XYZ file of C-alpha atoms in Angstrom:
763
model
C 50.440 -40.356 8.730
C 50.367 -36.552 8.831
C 47.026 -35.018 7.746
C 46.131 -31.377 6.997
C 42.375 -31.045 7.666
C 40.340 -28.149 6.204
C 36.852 -27.749 7.718
C 35.005 -24.475 8.511
C 32.251 -26.158 10.574
C 33.569 -26.329 14.177
C 31.179 -29.151 15.077
C 32.275 -31.362 12.144
C 35.934 -30.552 12.822
C 35.751 -31.505 16.508
C 33.735 -34.638 15.772
C 36.215 -35.814 13.114
C 39.234 -35.281 15.353
C 37.568 -37.106 18.259
C 36.531 -40.076 16.111
C 39.950 -40.383 14.422
C 41.606 -40.563 17.834
C 39.206 -43.379 18.757
C 39.470 -45.444 15.580
C 42.908 -44.658 14.104
C 46.299 -44.592 15.779
C 49.328 -42.941 14.247
C 47.390 -40.125 12.552
C 48.746 -36.656 13.278
C 46.024 -34.176 12.297
C 46.402 -30.387 11.939
C 43.135 -28.462 11.479
C 42.651 -25.107 9.706
C 39.271 -23.553 8.783
C 40.188 -21.695 5.545
C 42.072 -22.116 2.264
C 44.125 -19.009 3.036
C 45.471 -20.473 6.278
C 46.177 -23.809 4.587
C 48.241 -22.189 1.795
C 50.151 -20.053 4.300
C 51.050 -23.227 6.192
C 52.024 -25.194 3.058
C 54.214 -22.390 1.663
C 56.245 -21.709 4.810
C 60.028 -22.235 4.406
C 60.034 -25.045 6.983
C 56.514 -26.263 6.273
C 55.693 -29.765 7.536
C 55.383 -32.433 4.835
C 51.816 -33.759 4.841
C 50.971 -37.217 3.556
C 47.427 -36.160 2.753
C 45.141 -33.111 2.662
C 41.538 -33.750 3.759
C 39.402 -30.791 2.663
C 35.709 -29.930 2.822
C 34.184 -29.065 -0.574
C 32.550 -25.788 0.520
C 34.672 -23.470 2.660
C 34.065 -19.883 3.731
C 36.733 -18.477 1.359
C 36.322 -20.829 -1.604
C 35.889 -24.352 -2.890
C 37.928 -27.395 -1.975
C 38.509 -27.859 -5.723
C 40.344 -24.507 -5.745
C 42.736 -25.749 -3.064
C 43.175 -29.026 -4.978
C 44.208 -27.135 -8.117
C 46.700 -24.990 -6.138
C 48.281 -28.062 -4.510
C 48.739 -29.760 -7.866
C 50.177 -26.581 -9.447
C 52.673 -26.232 -6.598
C 53.764 -29.829 -7.234
C 53.370 -30.796 -3.596
C 53.873 -34.546 -3.054
C 50.614 -34.831 -1.119
C 47.449 -36.871 -1.660
C 44.146 -34.936 -1.598
C 40.725 -36.219 -0.491
C 37.572 -34.091 -0.865
C 34.720 -34.352 1.694
C 31.229 -32.907 1.313
C 27.943 -33.038 3.200
C 25.692 -32.956 0.124
C 27.300 -35.024 -2.555
C 26.033 -35.402 -6.069
C 27.402 -36.976 -9.216
C 28.383 -33.685 -10.814
C 30.552 -32.715 -7.854
C 32.130 -36.162 -7.625
C 33.106 -36.133 -11.293
C 34.518 -32.608 -10.974
C 36.620 -33.567 -7.941
C 38.083 -36.727 -9.453
C 38.779 -35.031 -12.780
C 40.580 -32.219 -10.938
C 43.002 -34.783 -9.510
C 41.510 -35.720 -6.173
C 42.628 -39.118 -4.914
C 39.199 -39.828 -3.417
C 35.783 -38.231 -2.849
C 33.877 -38.884 0.398
C 30.267 -38.009 1.305
C 29.377 -37.287 4.948
C 27.023 -40.205 5.309
C 26.251 -42.263 8.412
C 29.413 -43.803 9.987
C 31.653 -42.213 7.341
C 34.161 -41.126 10.018
C 34.677 -44.755 11.131
C 35.627 -45.658 7.541
C 37.739 -42.517 7.093
C 41.115 -43.996 8.255
C 40.965 -46.774 5.658
C 39.937 -44.288 2.967
C 42.909 -42.069 3.849
C 45.308 -45.056 3.698
C 43.974 -46.075 0.289
C 44.265 -42.525 -1.043
C 47.881 -42.216 0.114
C 48.755 -45.603 -1.393
C 47.126 -44.700 -4.705
C 48.895 -41.329 -4.800
C 52.289 -42.897 -4.051
C 51.740 -45.538 -6.667
C 51.089 -42.980 -9.358
C 53.788 -40.584 -8.101
C 56.440 -43.283 -7.919
C 55.688 -44.441 -11.418
C 56.565 -41.061 -12.869
C 59.221 -39.737 -10.508
C 61.492 -42.598 -9.475
C 64.023 -44.363 -11.764
C 63.264 -47.651 -13.515
C 64.234 -50.571 -11.290
C 65.271 -53.762 -13.082
C 65.914 -57.184 -11.593
C 68.603 -58.697 -13.828
C 68.794 -62.527 -13.679
C 72.082 -63.568 -15.339
C 74.751 -66.184 -14.501
C 77.474 -65.093 -16.927
C 79.903 -62.795 -15.090
C 81.208 -61.201 -18.282
C 77.712 -60.377 -19.514
C 76.811 -58.970 -16.116
C 79.881 -56.727 -16.062
C 79.346 -55.457 -19.611
C 75.635 -54.845 -19.083
C 76.013 -52.942 -15.791
C 78.833 -50.800 -17.220
C 76.818 -49.936 -20.352
C 73.645 -49.069 -18.424
C 75.579 -46.874 -15.993
C 77.148 -44.995 -18.897
C 74.220 -44.702 -21.310
C 71.086 -45.083 -19.156
C 71.817 -43.974 -15.562
C 68.079 -43.718 -14.791
C 67.905 -47.513 -14.961
C 68.931 -49.217 -11.716
C 69.802 -52.909 -11.805
C 69.895 -55.563 -9.096
C 71.532 -58.843 -10.140
C 70.611 -62.437 -9.222
C 72.394 -65.453 -10.666
C 69.912 -68.368 -10.413
C 66.182 -69.066 -10.311
C 66.165 -69.562 -6.557
C 67.630 -66.084 -5.956
C 65.174 -64.707 -8.520
C 62.163 -66.040 -6.629
C 63.583 -64.861 -3.295
C 64.117 -61.318 -4.589
C 60.569 -61.155 -5.936
C 59.064 -62.409 -2.681
C 60.895 -59.727 -0.687
C 59.709 -56.923 -2.957
C 57.018 -54.538 -1.527
C 54.715 -51.957 -3.085
C 57.240 -49.195 -2.354
C 60.381 -50.988 -3.612
C 59.000 -53.429 -6.184
C 60.759 -53.886 -9.537
C 59.517 -52.310 -12.733
C 60.971 -54.846 -15.201
C 62.488 -58.346 -15.029
C 65.417 -59.005 -17.402
C 66.001 -62.796 -17.372
C 68.570 -64.879 -19.222
C 66.872 -67.888 -20.754
C 69.728 -70.191 -19.647
C 69.618 -69.138 -15.988
C 70.743 -72.033 -13.726
C 68.154 -73.756 -11.559
C 64.569 -74.577 -12.445
C 63.365 -74.666 -16.012
C 63.303 -71.000 -16.911
C 60.106 -71.274 -18.970
C 58.313 -72.771 -15.957
C 59.615 -69.975 -13.744
C 58.497 -67.302 -16.240
C 55.081 -68.903 -16.561
C 54.576 -68.970 -12.764
C 55.585 -65.293 -12.509
C 53.234 -64.211 -15.276
C 50.259 -66.156 -13.929
C 50.747 -64.955 -10.338
C 48.261 -62.016 -9.901
C 50.354 -60.525 -7.081
C 53.364 -59.769 -9.293
C 52.270 -58.251 -12.634
C 55.898 -57.836 -13.749
C 56.792 -57.117 -17.380
C 59.443 -59.676 -18.404
C 62.141 -59.341 -21.047
C 63.968 -62.609 -21.909
C 67.540 -62.525 -23.193
C 69.595 -65.343 -24.769
C 72.964 -65.856 -26.372
C 71.666 -68.040 -29.230
C 68.227 -67.245 -30.423
C 66.029 -69.108 -32.844
C 62.501 -68.766 -34.103
C 61.120 -71.643 -32.057
C 62.370 -70.227 -28.744
C 61.050 -66.766 -29.638
C 57.577 -68.117 -30.434
C 57.430 -70.177 -27.231
C 58.439 -67.353 -24.869
C 56.181 -64.809 -26.533
C 53.281 -67.228 -26.153
C 53.933 -67.219 -22.414
C 53.235 -63.485 -22.327
C 56.694 -61.947 -22.008
C 56.938 -58.345 -23.188
C 60.051 -58.784 -25.373
C 62.731 -61.229 -26.443
C 66.378 -60.087 -26.967
C 69.301 -61.974 -28.533
C 72.816 -61.128 -27.404
C 73.855 -60.205 -30.899
C 76.230 -57.435 -31.894
C 75.059 -54.064 -30.476
C 72.286 -55.552 -28.314
C 73.412 -53.516 -25.284
C 72.522 -50.288 -27.126
C 69.059 -51.625 -27.764
C 68.621 -52.828 -24.184
C 67.669 -49.473 -22.470
C 64.924 -48.789 -25.007
C 63.576 -52.311 -24.605
C 63.513 -51.992 -20.803
C 61.821 -48.550 -20.970
C 59.292 -49.881 -23.432
C 58.485 -52.818 -21.142
C 58.045 -50.445 -18.224
C 55.840 -48.100 -20.251
C 53.689 -50.972 -21.472
C 52.967 -51.985 -17.899
C 52.219 -48.377 -16.931
C 49.879 -48.070 -19.868
C 48.153 -51.279 -18.845
C 47.638 -49.965 -15.302
C 46.397 -46.615 -16.605
C 43.896 -48.335 -18.854
C 42.823 -50.508 -15.957
C 42.419 -47.437 -13.689
C 40.546 -45.636 -16.453
C 38.203 -48.575 -16.865
C 37.595 -48.651 -13.110
C 37.034 -44.893 -13.085
C 34.645 -45.066 -16.042
C 32.771 -47.890 -14.372
C 32.555 -45.839 -11.211
C 31.231 -42.826 -13.117
C 28.775 -45.047 -14.971
C 27.474 -46.485 -11.714
C 27.220 -43.001 -10.250
C 25.179 -41.831 -13.230
C 22.962 -44.889 -13.436
C 22.280 -45.033 -9.698
C 21.832 -41.301 -9.237
C 18.438 -39.979 -8.216
C 19.031 -36.914 -10.399
C 18.990 -37.038 -14.190
C 22.406 -36.603 -15.814
C 22.256 -35.683 -19.483
C 24.235 -34.450 -22.480
C 22.252 -32.673 -25.205
C 23.526 -31.822 -28.698
C 21.899 -29.041 -30.751
C 23.509 -29.927 -34.118
C 22.396 -30.897 -36.700
C 19.063 -31.277 -34.856
C 18.387 -31.368 -31.139
C 19.037 -34.813 -29.646
C 20.350 -36.430 -26.480
C 23.793 -38.050 -26.570
C 23.167 -39.421 -23.091
C 20.426 -39.346 -20.467
C 20.642 -41.393 -17.266
C 18.063 -44.100 -16.424
C 16.736 -42.087 -13.463
C 14.753 -40.039 -15.989
C 12.086 -42.762 -15.914
C 11.725 -42.549 -12.114
C 11.195 -38.787 -12.249
C 9.331 -38.210 -15.521
C 7.804 -41.565 -16.393
C 9.578 -41.549 -19.792
C 12.380 -44.080 -20.215
C 15.690 -43.223 -21.865
C 14.881 -44.962 -25.146
C 11.683 -42.942 -25.580
C 13.587 -39.684 -25.136
C 16.420 -40.757 -27.439
C 13.839 -41.516 -30.112
C 11.641 -38.451 -29.516
C 13.407 -35.619 -27.622
C 10.392 -33.383 -28.261
C 8.635 -35.282 -25.445
C 10.714 -33.284 -22.979
C 9.773 -29.946 -24.556
C 6.099 -30.898 -24.607
C 6.329 -31.581 -20.858
C 7.827 -28.151 -20.067
C 5.714 -26.124 -22.490
C 3.867 -24.380 -19.655
C 6.905 -22.148 -19.039
C 9.296 -22.870 -21.916
C 6.869 -22.824 -24.819
C 9.384 -23.201 -27.704
C 12.870 -24.441 -28.484
C 13.776 -20.868 -29.508
C 12.854 -19.585 -26.040
C 14.879 -22.432 -24.498
C 17.954 -21.271 -26.441
C 17.330 -17.681 -25.302
C 17.280 -18.804 -21.665
C 20.494 -20.772 -22.132
C 22.225 -17.780 -23.739
C 21.838 -15.773 -20.539
C 24.671 -17.680 -18.822
C 27.469 -20.124 -19.574
C 26.247 -22.167 -16.603
C 22.463 -21.893 -16.907
C 20.170 -22.611 -13.967
C 16.471 -22.983 -14.770
C 13.419 -23.858 -12.663
C 10.275 -24.891 -14.531
C 7.065 -26.915 -14.138
C 7.103 -30.381 -15.723
C 4.163 -32.608 -16.646
C 5.068 -36.294 -16.209
C 3.984 -39.092 -18.480
C 1.086 -39.953 -16.180
C -0.072 -36.312 -16.000
C 1.389 -35.305 -12.624
C 2.654 -31.725 -12.323
C 6.085 -31.442 -10.664
C 8.799 -28.786 -10.384
C 12.214 -29.360 -11.974
C 15.572 -27.635 -11.658
C 18.213 -27.719 -14.399
C 21.871 -26.895 -13.806
C 24.244 -27.237 -16.715
C 27.337 -26.192 -18.613
C 26.903 -24.764 -22.093
C 29.405 -25.333 -24.912
C 29.338 -22.954 -27.885
C 30.463 -23.377 -31.491
C 32.895 -21.127 -33.398
C 30.089 -18.629 -34.069
C 29.214 -18.383 -30.369
C 25.968 -20.313 -30.742
C 24.961 -23.038 -28.237
C 26.270 -26.403 -29.445
C 26.042 -28.761 -26.459
C 24.521 -28.709 -23.014
C 25.683 -31.002 -20.207
C 24.036 -30.957 -16.833
C 21.835 -32.364 -14.125
C 18.061 -32.157 -13.734
C 16.413 -32.881 -10.392
C 12.901 -33.024 -9.013
C 12.506 -30.115 -6.541
C 8.750 -30.490 -5.991
C 9.163 -31.327 -2.307
C 11.540 -28.399 -1.821
C 9.142 -25.985 -3.562
C 6.232 -27.262 -1.460
C 8.234 -26.823 1.753
C 9.297 -23.308 0.720
C 5.696 -22.454 -0.177
C 4.457 -23.753 3.172
C 7.109 -21.731 4.989
C 6.135 -18.591 3.054
C 2.457 -19.185 3.827
C 3.267 -19.634 7.496
C 5.239 -16.383 7.466
C 2.281 -14.613 5.812
C -0.054 -16.034 8.459
C 2.268 -14.937 11.276
C 2.466 -11.446 9.760
C -1.330 -11.398 9.485
C -1.704 -12.389 13.137
C 0.803 -9.695 14.122
C -1.137 -7.077 12.127
C -4.397 -8.119 13.785
C -2.785 -8.103 17.249
C -1.500 -4.586 16.590
C -4.988 -3.457 15.541
C -6.558 -4.994 18.668
C -3.973 -3.445 20.994
C -4.008 0.006 19.365
C -7.753 0.598 19.206
C -10.967 -0.284 20.994
C -12.923 0.572 17.844
C -14.365 -2.857 17.032
C -15.281 -1.947 13.453
C -11.737 -0.795 12.650
C -10.246 -3.947 14.192
C -12.613 -6.204 12.269
C -11.856 -4.421 8.980
C -8.139 -5.148 9.485
C -8.952 -8.741 10.436
C -11.118 -9.328 7.341
C -8.452 -7.827 5.065
C -5.898 -10.352 6.354
C -8.336 -13.263 6.093
C -9.222 -12.505 2.449
C -5.554 -12.043 1.515
C -4.559 -15.446 2.908
C -7.611 -17.523 1.960
C -8.038 -15.814 -1.448
C -11.705 -15.307 -0.639
C -13.925 -12.866 -2.546
C -15.654 -11.260 0.437
C -16.120 -11.667 4.173
C -18.249 -10.462 7.051
C -18.660 -10.704 10.807
C -22.137 -11.188 12.281
C -22.688 -10.895 16.051
C -25.369 -12.717 18.015
C -27.353 -10.976 20.742
C -27.956 -13.782 23.232
C -30.729 -11.890 25.025
C -32.712 -10.855 21.950
C -31.771 -13.871 19.833
C -31.013 -11.589 16.861
C -28.099 -11.356 14.430
C -26.327 -8.063 13.669
C -23.841 -7.382 10.864
C -20.933 -5.451 12.397
C -18.331 -5.555 9.614
C -18.093 -6.577 5.941
C -15.494 -6.404 3.162
C -15.415 -7.186 -0.557
C -19.148 -6.933 -1.330
C -20.540 -4.802 -4.155
C -24.008 -4.846 -2.595
C -24.871 -1.636 -0.647
C -24.259 -1.808 3.097
C -27.922 -1.249 4.005
C -28.930 -4.346 2.021
C -26.073 -6.327 3.541
C -27.262 -5.469 7.043
C -30.650 -6.899 6.140
C -29.635 -9.914 4.035
C -26.458 -11.272 5.662
C -27.930 -11.960 9.139
C -30.820 -13.842 7.469
C -28.459 -16.666 6.583
C -29.635 -20.178 7.512
C -26.046 -21.428 7.317
C -25.115 -19.287 10.323
C -27.159 -21.498 12.617
C -24.988 -24.538 11.837
C -21.863 -22.698 13.023
C -23.740 -21.434 16.108
C -25.115 -24.865 17.003
C -22.187 -27.126 15.983
C -19.532 -24.696 17.335
C -17.084 -25.578 14.560
C -15.961 -24.383 11.132
C -18.631 -25.072 8.510
C -17.578 -25.208 4.841
C -20.183 -25.506 2.076
C -19.489 -26.005 -1.631
C -22.021 -25.166 -4.335
C -24.445 -23.551 -1.863
C -28.061 -24.482 -2.568
C -30.750 -22.371 -0.862
C -34.351 -21.389 -1.417
C -34.191 -18.699 -4.080
C -36.827 -16.680 -2.221
C -34.464 -16.058 0.674
C -32.710 -12.638 0.633
C -29.412 -14.380 1.384
C -29.781 -16.545 -1.722
C -30.370 -13.405 -3.767
C -27.192 -11.888 -2.329
C -25.140 -14.945 -3.351
C -26.579 -14.763 -6.844
C -25.862 -11.051 -7.242
C -22.293 -11.425 -5.957
C -21.773 -14.714 -7.938
C -20.586 -16.508 -4.804
C -20.597 -20.313 -4.762
C -18.544 -21.432 -1.727
C -19.013 -20.466 1.894
C -17.123 -20.852 5.172
C -18.447 -19.955 8.640
C -16.117 -19.753 11.651
C -17.757 -19.367 15.107
C -16.461 -16.661 17.476
C -16.449 -18.226 20.941
C -16.032 -16.008 24.015
C -15.798 -17.757 27.403
C -17.617 -20.810 26.118
C -20.404 -18.888 24.361
C -20.782 -18.394 20.602
C -21.008 -14.621 20.268
C -20.774 -14.353 16.512
C -19.636 -15.862 13.217
C -16.940 -14.849 10.749
C -18.122 -15.625 7.204
C -15.887 -16.045 4.148
C -17.328 -16.237 0.624
C -15.553 -17.665 -2.417
C -16.193 -17.516 -6.133
C -14.400 -20.847 -6.442
C -12.369 -22.740 -3.867
C -10.913 -26.089 -2.958
C -11.557 -27.779 0.375
C -9.786 -25.958 3.196
C -6.636 -27.759 4.308
C -5.713 -28.320 7.946
C -3.313 -25.365 8.165
C -5.879 -22.903 6.769
C -8.528 -24.295 9.129
C -6.186 -23.870 12.106
C -5.357 -20.360 10.938
C -9.053 -19.443 10.699
C -9.646 -20.816 14.193
C -6.794 -18.640 15.475
C -8.220 -15.602 13.662
C -11.633 -16.362 15.171
C -10.057 -16.440 18.636
C -8.506 -13.029 17.987
C -11.855 -11.694 16.736
C -13.464 -13.006 19.924
C -10.714 -11.400 22.021
C -11.287 -8.088 20.218
C -15.042 -8.355 20.914
C -14.474 -9.159 24.575
C -11.916 -6.331 24.914
C -14.249 -3.797 23.281
C -17.162 -4.823 25.497
C -14.977 -4.743 28.609
C -13.754 -1.298 27.609
C -17.320 -0.072 27.129
C -18.305 -1.457 30.527
C -15.231 0.116 32.097
C -15.987 3.484 30.503
C -19.576 3.339 31.720
C -18.478 2.431 35.234
C -15.853 5.177 35.170
C -18.415 7.744 34.033
C -20.788 6.675 36.777
C -17.982 6.918 39.320
C -16.948 10.360 38.084
C -20.558 11.503 38.230
C -20.807 10.243 41.804
C -17.633 12.172 42.691
C -18.925 15.330 41.054
C -22.286 14.937 42.787
C -20.395 14.670 46.084
C -18.505 17.865 45.263
C -21.803 19.597 44.476
C -23.088 18.462 47.883
C -20.050 19.992 49.568
C -20.623 23.263 47.722
C -24.292 23.354 48.793
C -23.155 22.797 52.371
C -20.746 25.749 52.108
C -23.422 27.976 50.590
C -25.821 27.107 53.421
C -23.125 27.829 56.026
C -21.794 31.015 54.430
C -24.948 32.968 53.772
C -23.198 36.007 52.412
C -21.635 34.012 49.536
C -24.797 32.124 48.556
C -24.725 31.422 44.793
C -21.156 32.746 44.550
C -19.597 29.324 43.860
C -21.773 28.400 40.883
C -21.316 31.846 39.324
C -17.522 31.769 39.553
C -17.519 28.227 38.143
C -19.371 29.489 35.086
C -17.212 32.615 34.691
C -13.889 30.799 35.211
C -14.666 28.055 32.684
C -15.650 30.651 30.061
C -12.402 32.542 30.569
C -10.294 29.369 30.479
C -12.017 28.137 27.312
C -11.242 31.451 25.604
C -7.583 31.011 26.593
C -7.379 27.517 25.032
C -7.381 25.167 28.008
C -7.972 21.502 27.136
C -11.120 19.613 28.139
C -9.113 17.578 30.660
C -7.716 20.775 32.224
C -11.190 22.359 32.276
C -12.503 19.349 34.202
C -9.887 19.852 36.936
C -10.447 23.642 36.965
C -14.191 23.037 37.393
C -13.506 20.902 40.463
C -10.968 23.392 41.812
C -13.410 26.291 41.562
C -16.170 24.262 43.203
C -13.821 23.546 46.107
C -12.021 26.909 46.252
C -13.515 27.762 49.655
C -13.670 24.195 51.036
C -11.076 25.228 53.628
C -13.627 27.516 55.263
C -15.186 24.485 56.983
C -12.314 24.895 59.425
C -13.167 28.562 60.140
C -15.473 29.261 63.129
C -18.953 30.615 62.287
C -18.307 33.648 64.459
C -15.557 34.721 62.137
C -17.022 33.409 58.880
C -20.426 35.141 59.304
C -19.275 38.272 61.189
C -21.228 41.227 59.715
C -18.492 43.770 60.279
C -14.743 43.959 59.580
C -12.468 41.300 61.033
C -9.841 42.037 63.621
C -6.167 41.269 62.944
C -6.423 38.100 65.039
C -9.531 37.037 63.142
C -7.759 37.650 59.831
C -4.958 35.336 60.874
C -7.495 32.568 61.322
C -9.382 33.420 58.116
C -6.177 33.342 56.028
C -5.666 29.701 57.027
C -8.568 28.436 54.918
C -6.354 27.802 51.776
C -4.037 25.698 53.960
C -7.041 23.820 55.367
C -8.179 23.181 51.774
C -4.753 21.766 50.881
C -4.711 19.529 53.974
C -8.217 18.234 53.183
C -7.801 17.626 49.431
C -4.178 16.485 48.987
C -4.703 13.009 50.506
C -7.466 12.416 47.894
C -5.574 11.409 44.710
C -8.656 12.009 42.564
C -8.777 15.712 43.665
C -5.050 16.390 43.824
C -4.878 17.809 40.214
C -7.589 20.352 41.227
C -5.599 21.826 44.171
C -4.115 24.878 42.379
C -7.195 27.094 42.810
C -8.200 26.143 46.411
C -4.590 26.507 47.586
C -3.410 29.534 45.566
C -6.399 31.758 44.695
C -5.465 34.332 47.386
C -1.865 34.721 46.155
C -1.053 38.118 44.557
C 1.090 39.011 41.545
C 3.446 41.155 43.639
C 3.928 38.411 46.261
C 1.870 40.050 49.003
C -0.833 37.341 49.015
C -1.267 34.324 51.233
C -0.754 31.572 52.365
C 2.749 31.181 50.775
C 3.485 34.604 49.329
C 3.973 33.314 45.765
C 4.938 35.913 43.171
C 4.333 36.326 39.429
C 4.437 33.153 37.353
C 5.086 31.110 40.496
C 1.309 31.291 40.928
C -0.481 28.646 38.776
C -2.235 30.224 35.761
C -5.633 28.806 36.733
C -5.304 30.414 40.184
C -4.340 33.795 38.623
C -7.421 33.641 36.396
C -9.677 32.644 39.262
C -8.345 35.473 41.450
C -9.704 37.995 38.902
C -13.013 36.127 38.520
C -13.437 35.765 42.303
C -12.891 39.485 42.985
C -15.127 40.467 40.072
C -18.022 38.328 41.334
C -17.520 39.342 44.998
C -17.576 43.076 44.209
C -20.537 42.842 41.811
C -22.593 40.892 44.393
C -24.496 42.163 47.475
C -23.043 41.295 50.840
C -24.569 41.799 54.383
C -22.018 44.475 55.136
C -22.188 46.321 51.743
C -24.076 46.620 48.504
C -22.793 45.446 45.108
C -20.457 47.815 43.264
C -21.307 49.092 39.798
C -19.581 47.005 37.145
C -17.703 50.023 35.840
C -16.175 50.577 39.282
C -15.271 46.888 39.541
C -13.548 46.921 36.141
C -11.700 50.099 37.144
C -10.626 48.531 40.446
C -9.255 45.403 38.741
C -7.347 47.479 36.205
C -5.893 49.657 38.965
C -4.624 46.513 40.755
C -3.156 44.990 37.579
C 0.512 44.239 38.245
C 0.076 44.240 42.020
C -2.829 41.964 42.869
C -3.534 40.586 39.394
C -1.497 39.202 36.455
C -1.249 42.173 34.026
C -0.978 39.853 31.001
C -4.425 38.328 31.465
C -6.468 41.130 33.085
C -7.947 42.533 29.867
C -8.671 39.061 28.431
C -10.493 38.098 31.612
C -12.462 41.388 31.794
C -13.585 41.013 28.177
C -15.093 37.600 28.928
C -16.487 38.653 32.347
C -18.233 41.789 31.136
C -19.804 40.003 28.181
C -20.837 37.074 30.414
C -22.339 39.532 32.908
C -24.429 41.151 30.190
C -25.672 37.714 29.082
């Protein structure tokens, strides 16, 4: 048997091929995944002749019914079997009506039964095909040689589509019938009543009563009479022919009529089997199959018995009172007129609606149907299937709720990770909680373990002013249960002493239901998340689990915020310790370098004022402050004899003195904390024209902070008294700096720096 197999699911295709090899020998199977590839294969000039096409109902480029219709239109001599994973009665009826030879559902062990189903489908197809395509085969039982010769000659001339095999006695007749098979069986028996051998009436009777034969029989005789005719017709023969004048011209029509009668009998039998199959499908279906007529008044022509299982109403009740159905769906489809409007939207309407069963249960129903219209285009009949989709709706709702909860958790995680502001995080958290629990309001109250007091940190949804909430919400006796029991506490119809402020709050806000979820951090209850409801059902397990997860996130946010605060405090203390150390170094330098006493603190003040006026950031100002404090730290490597020499330095002494920026770099660079402050200690003696030291940097190669400090340093040095000279007048200092603009100093910032320095000096 050669099989063309259409399946777009690779797993099902491989499994089917493997199982067929195990359980069926002699099956040659060719697999294609699409209708397009199947048609290309079938329409090739030298296309292989397939005994059967096995096709999945739903393929990527169309329906298996589409392929079935194309195969039948092409007239291909091939049986077709439709396979589907989700079979229902509507699909089965459609497939069989379209000409499928069988319809198979992918149920447990269906592949093991597939070979037999394919054999049956091929046999059924050949049976029907042979009946309409091959000539009529007649077994002619006659002993008279003249009659045989005349009959064969006449049939060959006037009815060549009738093929005759001749036997001449009853023994040969029985032998020929026993050798006949399904493929080469005879269509009609033409038997002479005087055939030699057994009594012909006994032979005819045995043939007719044998269920394996089912042959139509025509008896023929040379001398007929009424008694013989009555007797043979009583046996069940199809016709009785007398060899009278012109009987040969009547013979072909009689044989064709006998053949057609048998075909009609088989068709009626097949139709009865098919109708019984459809009836069983409808009556045993879990879905409701119905046919509704709108004229002259709405009524049901048919509704399957499964309607009682789903709705509680039996078929007879609905036949008698179809309005029962419309009463049950009135929540969404409130009138017959609206029902017609919904149907008019499509020729194949699909509706989903709530349904109230006979015992008062509320379920969800889905209707899929085919609408027939009258000559005026108005709905006349509706045929379709109704099924209970309550479980499906509940599953979809649960999945949607889970997605909402996951999105809420993601939103809260984002808030926790993006901010250490606990109030902002808790506002986001409470928004998500109210959206998913449908609560009216919510709050978070923290517990101070040391003081034993409650503090409201966040609230949402209350109309009461925040100051009152801060006073009333912590005075909630229900909080203690969550603190003590360390679990979710849910109270319905809250009853409290009316004198309590919390009871007054509930009354003002018209809140009746309450839920408290403890926030547990490292084994300690640090707070409670409260949710208030105007009306609510008992919390289900999923909501309770969700609230516990939210509470864990709230606790994580609290712990993170507190850790961050502790870290900030520690960091500030550490920074202060560093800065205090720097101040100690500066004091040491001032004590060692008597002529510059007070110089460092003055230039710190001047430099920061200049840098602020030029728009430096607070972070940059912090590093500049440290750099100025340490600008002469390299002088610890300069001998006192040179550092405190009252007169001018010699060239050799200047070589040593000019090394103090390098000493500063070597001291500070290994300290990562001070590395960003190196620009001023290392570069404050560089000059704009490149004549400075220690590296001879030029122009913008010198860091801006160092260029600014160079002006400030010279200004303070010249306006201050030194052991070897008195302070210059400020006017002379300003003039000196301007004269050295473009050589020693950056010409772009000189005037800006002098403006700040002169005003600071006056202050």
